[in-house]
Every structure is written in structure tokens, then in C-alpha cells.
Amino acid sequence: MRLANKVALITGAGQGIGRETALLFAQEGAKVVVADINLAAAQAVVAEIGGGNAIAVQADVSKAADSAAMVAAAEETFGALHILFNNAGIMHSQDDNAMTTDEAIWDLTMNINLKGVFFGCKYGIPALQRAGGGSIINTASFVALLGAATPQIAYTASKGGVLSMTRELAVVHARENIRVNAICPGPLRTELLMKFLDTDAKKQRRLVHIPMGRFGEAHEIAKAALFLASSESSFVTGATFTVDGGITASYVTPE
Ligand code: NAD
């Protein structure tokens, strides 16, 4: 088992990438704190894991007190925290171009997607230090690396922030046995994107850019997170780990 004796905290773990990662980390021997704004979804994941190996915590990552409390729950319940997966994020249907996007949509997106990662680190890093080190994984996106003609200005800006913040965290904490890496998923067949691309035409518009010609699956991102969480990635820090079906490698897609 690749995560035996480890305690992992995963945000946005009620569904999608976070849920798949919680299930995989538990299979690999970790104790898992399943944190989500949606408590019922988090509890359902804990029930799937079973055996006293996970707890559900209701946390809105954009709130400092909730972020502090989720970290405290990890230490109180399982004695330490070794792996922090800052994964919760939103993609708002009214997030559009700079002219049409309301300030409120910008603020909401930034507060969850970017400030949420900051809060995770603000309260999580001291816990990792107390544990003697650990691994932080932040979920950015391929849009941190590429612009799109179908705009989502706030989302894209927030993910760019996650990626650059990841690099700085990695450098600052490199001598503390704390590694910090970002995963940049490509377009995935999760609720987040399928709700945003809500017509077949919009889905096809995105699919033409993916060399593999399909959306990714949440479990494919969970496997990348497992690599970054485990000691197999012991010399990897500050990395941008693209898991994207080739979208960021492509100039034109194959016929
Ligand atoms: P999802 O919508 O399936 O799941 C997101 C989870 O986060 C949900 O359980 C939701 O309740 C929770 N959540 C939302 N706001 C929260 C908050 N304020 N506090 C705590 N939890 C909150 O999404 P997903 O596709 O699994 O996305 C997970 C991450 O991956 C996000 O950061 C997203 O931006 C990123 N991402 C997704 C894609 C994609 O195509 N789906 C691509 C690149 C990056």
C-alpha cells in the first residue's frame, strides 16, 4: 500500500476528482478527511470507504474558520496530517469575458478557487510541519496554461493564481520536507464541466481540441494525485503536472 500510515485531507471530496481520490487514497491505506461544502455528499463518500478510515467534514474552503477546522479535525481524529489535496473549485455559468462578468461572480470564483487554496495552506502547512513534512497537491487546470476563445475570465485567472502560488509554496517550504505540486487536469467528464458545457455543440467545440478525442475521467486525475501524494514522487516539487489528453501539447489536432 502506497499511503500506509498517512493521513490525507481532500477538499471538494464529495464528488468528482475529490471523491475518486478519497476512495483511491483509502484503498492505498490512508486515513482520509473528506471535506466538502456539501456534508451529505461527504458523508456518502465516508460510508463508501467505511471501516473508520475516513471522516466527513463540512467546510467551505473560502472561509478561514472552516479551513482551520478541517485541519484541526484531521489532527484530532487521526493524530496528524501528511497529505493536503486542495481540490475544491467552481466554474460559474455566468463567468464569461471581462466585459460581461459581474464583479460578484469574479469574487465568488476567486474566493473559492484561489483564496481557498491559500487558506488550505495557511492552516495546513503548520500541521504538515508538526508531522515532519508531507505533500500538498493543488488542483489548477489546463486553462492556467492556455487561453480559450470560449471565455471564463475569473476561472482562468483563479487557476493561473493557483499555479504560480504552488511554485512559490514549493520553494519556500522545500527544506521542510514539504513538497507542493499542481495538477492541471484537461477537460473532464465531471459535473463541473458537463454543467458548463450544457449542449452537445458546446461539448463538441471543446472535444475538437483534445488530441485523444475524449474527456478525461476523475479517476485518471486521482491516479496522478496518488503519485504526487506518495513517496514515489519524492524529488518532485513545484511541478506543473498536466493530465490532459494532450490538450496543452497540441497546436492542431489530428484528423
Ligand atoms: P465537481 O463539481 O464534480 O466537484 C467539486 C466538489 O467541490 C463538489 O463536491 C462541491 O460540493 C465542492 N465544493 C464546491 N465549492 C466548495 C467550497 N466552497 N468549499 C468546499 N467544497 C466545495 O468538480 P471536479 O470536476 O471534480 O473539479 C475538482 C477540481 O478540478 C476543481 O478545482 C476544478 O476547477 C478542477 N478542474 C476540473 C476540470 C474539469 O474539466 N472537470 C478541469 C480542470 C480542473
Coordinates of C-alpha atoms and ligand atoms in Angstrom, one line a residue:
M1 CA 0.0 0.0 0.0
R2 CA 1.4 3.3 -1.1
L3 CA -0.1 5.5 1.6
A4 CA 0.1 3.3 4.7
N5 CA 0.1 5.3 8.0
K6 CA -0.6 8.5 6.1
V7 CA -3.5 11.0 6.9
A8 CA -4.9 12.9 3.9
L9 CA -7.2 15.8 3.8
I10 CA -9.1 16.3 0.5
T11 CA -11.3 19.3 -0.2
G12 CA -14.2 19.1 -2.7
A13 CA -14.2 15.4 -1.9
G14 CA -17.9 14.9 -2.1
Q15 CA -17.9 14.2 -5.8
G16 CA -15.7 14.3 -9.0
I17 CA -11.9 14.3 -8.7
G18 CA -12.0 14.7 -4.9
R19 CA -14.3 11.7 -4.4
E20 CA -12.3 9.4 -6.7
T21 CA -9.1 10.5 -4.9
A22 CA -10.6 9.8 -1.4
L23 CA -11.6 6.3 -2.5
L24 CA -8.2 5.6 -4.0
F25 CA -6.2 7.0 -1.1
A26 CA -8.2 4.9 1.3
Q27 CA -7.6 1.8 -0.8
E28 CA -3.9 2.6 -0.6
G29 CA -4.0 2.7 3.2
A30 CA -4.5 6.4 4.1
K31 CA -6.9 7.7 6.7
V32 CA -9.0 10.3 4.8
V33 CA -10.7 13.6 5.9
V34 CA -13.4 14.1 3.3
A35 CA -14.1 17.8 3.3
D36 CA -16.8 19.4 1.2
I37 CA -19.3 22.3 1.4
N38 CA -21.9 19.6 0.8
L39 CA -22.0 17.5 4.0
A40 CA -24.3 14.8 2.7
A41 CA -22.1 14.1 -0.3
A42 CA -19.0 13.9 2.0
Q43 CA -20.9 11.5 4.3
A44 CA -21.8 9.3 1.4
V45 CA -18.1 9.0 0.4
V46 CA -17.2 8.2 4.0
A47 CA -19.8 5.5 4.0
E48 CA -18.3 4.0 0.9
I49 CA -14.8 4.0 2.4
G50 CA -16.1 2.5 5.7
G51 CA -14.1 0.8 8.5
G52 CA -13.4 4.0 10.5
N53 CA -10.9 5.0 7.9
A54 CA -12.5 8.3 7.0
I55 CA -14.4 11.2 8.4
A56 CA -16.7 13.8 6.8
V57 CA -16.2 17.5 7.5
Q58 CA -18.4 20.3 6.2
A59 CA -16.1 23.0 5.1
D60 CA -16.4 26.0 2.8
V61 CA -12.8 26.5 1.7
S62 CA -13.4 30.2 1.1
K63 CA -14.0 30.6 4.9
A64 CA -10.9 30.8 7.1
A65 CA -12.6 29.3 10.1
D66 CA -13.9 26.3 8.1
S67 CA -10.4 25.7 6.7
A68 CA -8.8 25.9 10.1
A69 CA -11.5 23.5 11.5
M70 CA -10.9 20.9 8.8
V71 CA -7.2 20.7 9.5
A72 CA -7.9 20.5 13.3
A73 CA -10.3 17.6 12.6
A74 CA -7.6 15.7 10.8
E75 CA -5.2 16.0 13.7
E76 CA -7.8 15.4 16.4
T77 CA -9.2 12.3 14.7
F78 CA -6.2 10.7 13.1
G79 CA -3.3 12.3 15.1
A80 CA -1.5 14.1 12.2
L81 CA -1.8 15.4 8.7
H82 CA 0.6 14.3 5.9
I83 CA -1.2 15.0 2.6
L84 CA -3.3 18.0 1.8
F85 CA -5.2 18.0 -1.5
N86 CA -6.6 21.5 -2.2
N87 CA -9.0 20.4 -4.9
A88 CA -12.4 22.2 -4.3
G89 CA -13.3 24.6 -7.1
I90 CA -16.2 26.0 -9.0
M91 CA -16.9 27.0 -12.6
H92 CA -19.8 29.5 -12.7
S93 CA -22.2 29.5 -15.6
Q94 CA -22.1 33.4 -15.6
D95 CA -18.3 33.5 -15.8
D96 CA -17.7 35.0 -19.2
N97 CA -15.5 37.7 -20.7
A98 CA -14.2 40.8 -18.9
M99 CA -17.0 43.0 -20.1
T100 CA -19.9 40.7 -19.2
T101 CA -18.7 39.1 -16.0
D102 CA -20.2 40.6 -12.8
E103 CA -17.9 41.5 -10.0
A104 CA -19.8 39.2 -7.7
I105 CA -19.0 36.2 -10.0
W106 CA -15.4 37.2 -10.1
D107 CA -15.2 37.5 -6.3
L108 CA -17.0 34.2 -5.7
T109 CA -14.7 32.3 -8.1
M110 CA -11.6 33.9 -6.6
N111 CA -12.7 33.3 -3.1
I112 CA -13.3 29.5 -3.6
N113 CA -10.7 28.6 -6.3
L114 CA -7.8 30.8 -5.2
K115 CA -8.3 32.0 -1.6
G116 CA -9.5 28.5 -0.7
V117 CA -6.1 27.1 -1.7
F118 CA -4.4 29.9 0.3
F119 CA -6.5 29.0 3.4
G120 CA -5.8 25.3 2.9
C121 CA -2.1 26.1 3.0
K122 CA -2.3 28.7 5.7
Y123 CA -3.8 26.2 8.2
G124 CA -2.5 23.0 6.6
I125 CA 1.3 23.8 6.4
P126 CA 1.7 24.1 10.2
A127 CA 0.1 20.7 10.6
L128 CA 2.5 19.2 7.9
Q129 CA 5.4 20.8 9.8
R130 CA 4.2 19.2 13.0
A131 CA 4.1 15.9 11.2
G132 CA 7.7 16.3 10.0
G133 CA 6.7 17.0 6.4
G134 CA 4.3 16.0 3.7
S135 CA 2.8 16.6 0.3
I136 CA 0.5 19.4 -0.8
I137 CA -1.3 19.0 -4.1
N138 CA -3.3 21.9 -5.6
T139 CA -5.8 21.4 -8.4
A140 CA -5.1 24.1 -11.1
S141 CA -6.3 23.5 -14.7
F142 CA -5.1 23.4 -18.3
V143 CA -6.6 26.9 -18.6
A144 CA -3.7 28.1 -16.3
L145 CA -1.5 27.4 -19.3
L146 CA -3.7 28.1 -22.3
G147 CA -6.3 30.8 -23.2
A148 CA -9.6 29.8 -24.7
A149 CA -11.9 31.7 -27.1
T150 CA -14.9 30.5 -25.0
P151 CA -14.1 32.7 -22.1
Q152 CA -14.3 32.1 -18.3
I153 CA -12.2 35.0 -17.2
A154 CA -12.5 34.5 -13.4
Y155 CA -12.0 30.8 -13.5
T156 CA -8.9 31.1 -15.8
A157 CA -7.4 33.8 -13.6
S158 CA -8.0 31.9 -10.5
K159 CA -6.3 28.8 -11.8
G160 CA -3.3 30.8 -13.0
G161 CA -3.0 32.1 -9.4
V162 CA -3.1 28.5 -8.1
L163 CA -0.3 27.5 -10.4
S164 CA 2.0 30.4 -9.5
M165 CA 1.2 30.2 -5.8
T166 CA 2.1 26.4 -6.0
R167 CA 5.6 27.2 -7.3
E168 CA 6.2 29.8 -4.5
L169 CA 5.0 27.5 -1.8
A170 CA 7.2 24.7 -3.2
V171 CA 10.3 26.9 -3.0
V172 CA 9.5 28.4 0.4
H173 CA 8.9 25.0 2.1
A174 CA 11.4 22.9 0.1
R175 CA 13.8 22.5 3.1
E176 CA 11.0 21.4 5.4
N177 CA 10.3 18.1 3.7
I178 CA 7.1 19.6 2.3
R179 CA 6.5 19.1 -1.4
V180 CA 4.0 21.3 -3.2
N181 CA 2.8 20.4 -6.7
A182 CA -0.1 21.4 -9.0
I183 CA -2.2 19.1 -11.2
C184 CA -3.5 20.7 -14.4
P185 CA -6.4 18.5 -15.5
G186 CA -7.7 18.7 -19.0
P187 CA -11.4 18.8 -19.7
L188 CA -13.1 16.1 -17.7
R189 CA -16.4 14.3 -17.8
T190 CA -17.4 15.5 -14.3
E191 CA -20.4 17.5 -13.2
L192 CA -18.4 20.8 -13.1
L193 CA -17.6 20.8 -16.8
M194 CA -20.7 19.0 -18.1
K195 CA -22.9 21.6 -16.5
F196 CA -20.9 24.4 -18.0
L197 CA -20.8 22.7 -21.5
D198 CA -24.5 22.1 -21.3
T199 CA -25.2 21.4 -25.0
D200 CA -23.8 18.8 -27.4
A201 CA -22.5 21.6 -29.6
K202 CA -20.5 23.1 -26.7
K203 CA -19.1 19.7 -25.8
Q204 CA -18.0 19.1 -29.4
R205 CA -16.4 22.5 -29.5
R206 CA -14.2 21.5 -26.6
L207 CA -13.6 18.0 -27.8
V208 CA -12.1 19.0 -31.1
H209 CA -9.1 20.5 -29.2
I210 CA -8.3 17.3 -27.3
P211 CA -5.8 15.1 -29.2
M212 CA -7.2 12.0 -27.5
G213 CA -10.6 12.9 -28.7
R214 CA -12.4 12.3 -25.4
F215 CA -13.0 13.9 -22.0
G216 CA -10.9 12.7 -19.1
E217 CA -12.3 10.8 -16.1
A218 CA -12.0 11.8 -12.5
H219 CA -10.2 8.6 -11.6
E220 CA -7.4 9.5 -14.1
I221 CA -6.7 12.6 -12.0
A222 CA -6.9 10.6 -8.8
K223 CA -4.1 8.4 -10.0
A224 CA -1.9 11.5 -10.7
A225 CA -2.7 12.8 -7.2
L226 CA -1.7 9.4 -5.7
F227 CA 1.7 9.6 -7.4
L228 CA 2.2 13.2 -6.0
A229 CA 1.0 12.2 -2.5
S230 CA 3.2 9.1 -2.3
S231 CA 7.0 8.8 -1.8
E232 CA 7.3 7.7 -5.4
S233 CA 7.4 11.5 -6.2
S234 CA 10.0 12.2 -3.5
F235 CA 12.1 14.5 -5.7
V236 CA 9.1 16.3 -7.4
T237 CA 8.2 19.7 -6.1
G238 CA 7.0 22.9 -7.7
A239 CA 5.8 20.9 -10.7
T240 CA 3.1 21.5 -13.1
F241 CA 1.6 18.1 -13.7
T242 CA -0.6 18.2 -16.8
V243 CA -3.0 15.3 -17.1
D244 CA -5.0 16.5 -20.1
G245 CA -5.2 14.1 -23.0
G246 CA -2.6 16.2 -24.8
I247 CA -4.5 19.4 -25.0
T248 CA -1.6 21.6 -23.9
A249 CA 0.8 19.9 -26.2
S250 CA -1.4 20.4 -29.3
Y251 CA -1.2 23.0 -32.0
V252 CA -3.5 21.3 -34.4
T253 CA -5.4 18.2 -33.5
P254 CA -5.2 15.0 -35.6
E255 CA -7.9 14.3 -38.2
Ligands
NAD1 P1 -17.2 18.7 -9.2 O1 -18.1 19.9 -9.4 O2 -17.5 17.4 -9.7 O3 -16.8 18.6 -7.7 C1 -16.4 19.7 -6.9 C2 -16.7 19.5 -5.4 O4 -16.3 20.7 -4.7 C3 -18.2 19.3 -5.1 O5 -18.4 18.2 -4.3 C4 -18.6 20.6 -4.4 O6 -19.6 20.4 -3.5 C5 -17.3 21.0 -3.8 N1 -17.2 22.4 -3.5 C6 -17.7 23.5 -4.3 N2 -17.5 24.6 -3.6 C7 -16.9 24.4 -2.4 C8 -16.4 25.1 -1.4 N3 -16.6 26.5 -1.3 N4 -15.8 24.5 -0.3 C9 -15.7 23.2 -0.3 N5 -16.1 22.4 -1.3 C10 -16.7 23.0 -2.4 O7 -15.8 19.2 -9.8 P2 -14.5 18.4 -10.4 O8 -14.5 18.3 -11.8 O9 -14.2 17.2 -9.5 O10 -13.4 19.6 -10.0 C11 -12.5 19.5 -9.0 C12 -11.4 20.5 -9.2 O11 -10.8 20.2 -10.5 C13 -11.8 21.9 -9.3 O12 -10.8 22.7 -8.7 C14 -11.9 22.2 -10.8 O13 -11.7 23.6 -11.0 C15 -10.7 21.4 -11.3 N6 -10.7 21.1 -12.7 C16 -11.8 20.4 -13.2 C17 -11.7 20.2 -14.6 C18 -12.9 19.5 -15.3 O14 -12.9 19.5 -16.6 N7 -13.9 19.0 -14.6 C19 -10.7 20.6 -15.4 C20 -9.6 21.2 -14.8 C21 -9.6 21.5 -13.4

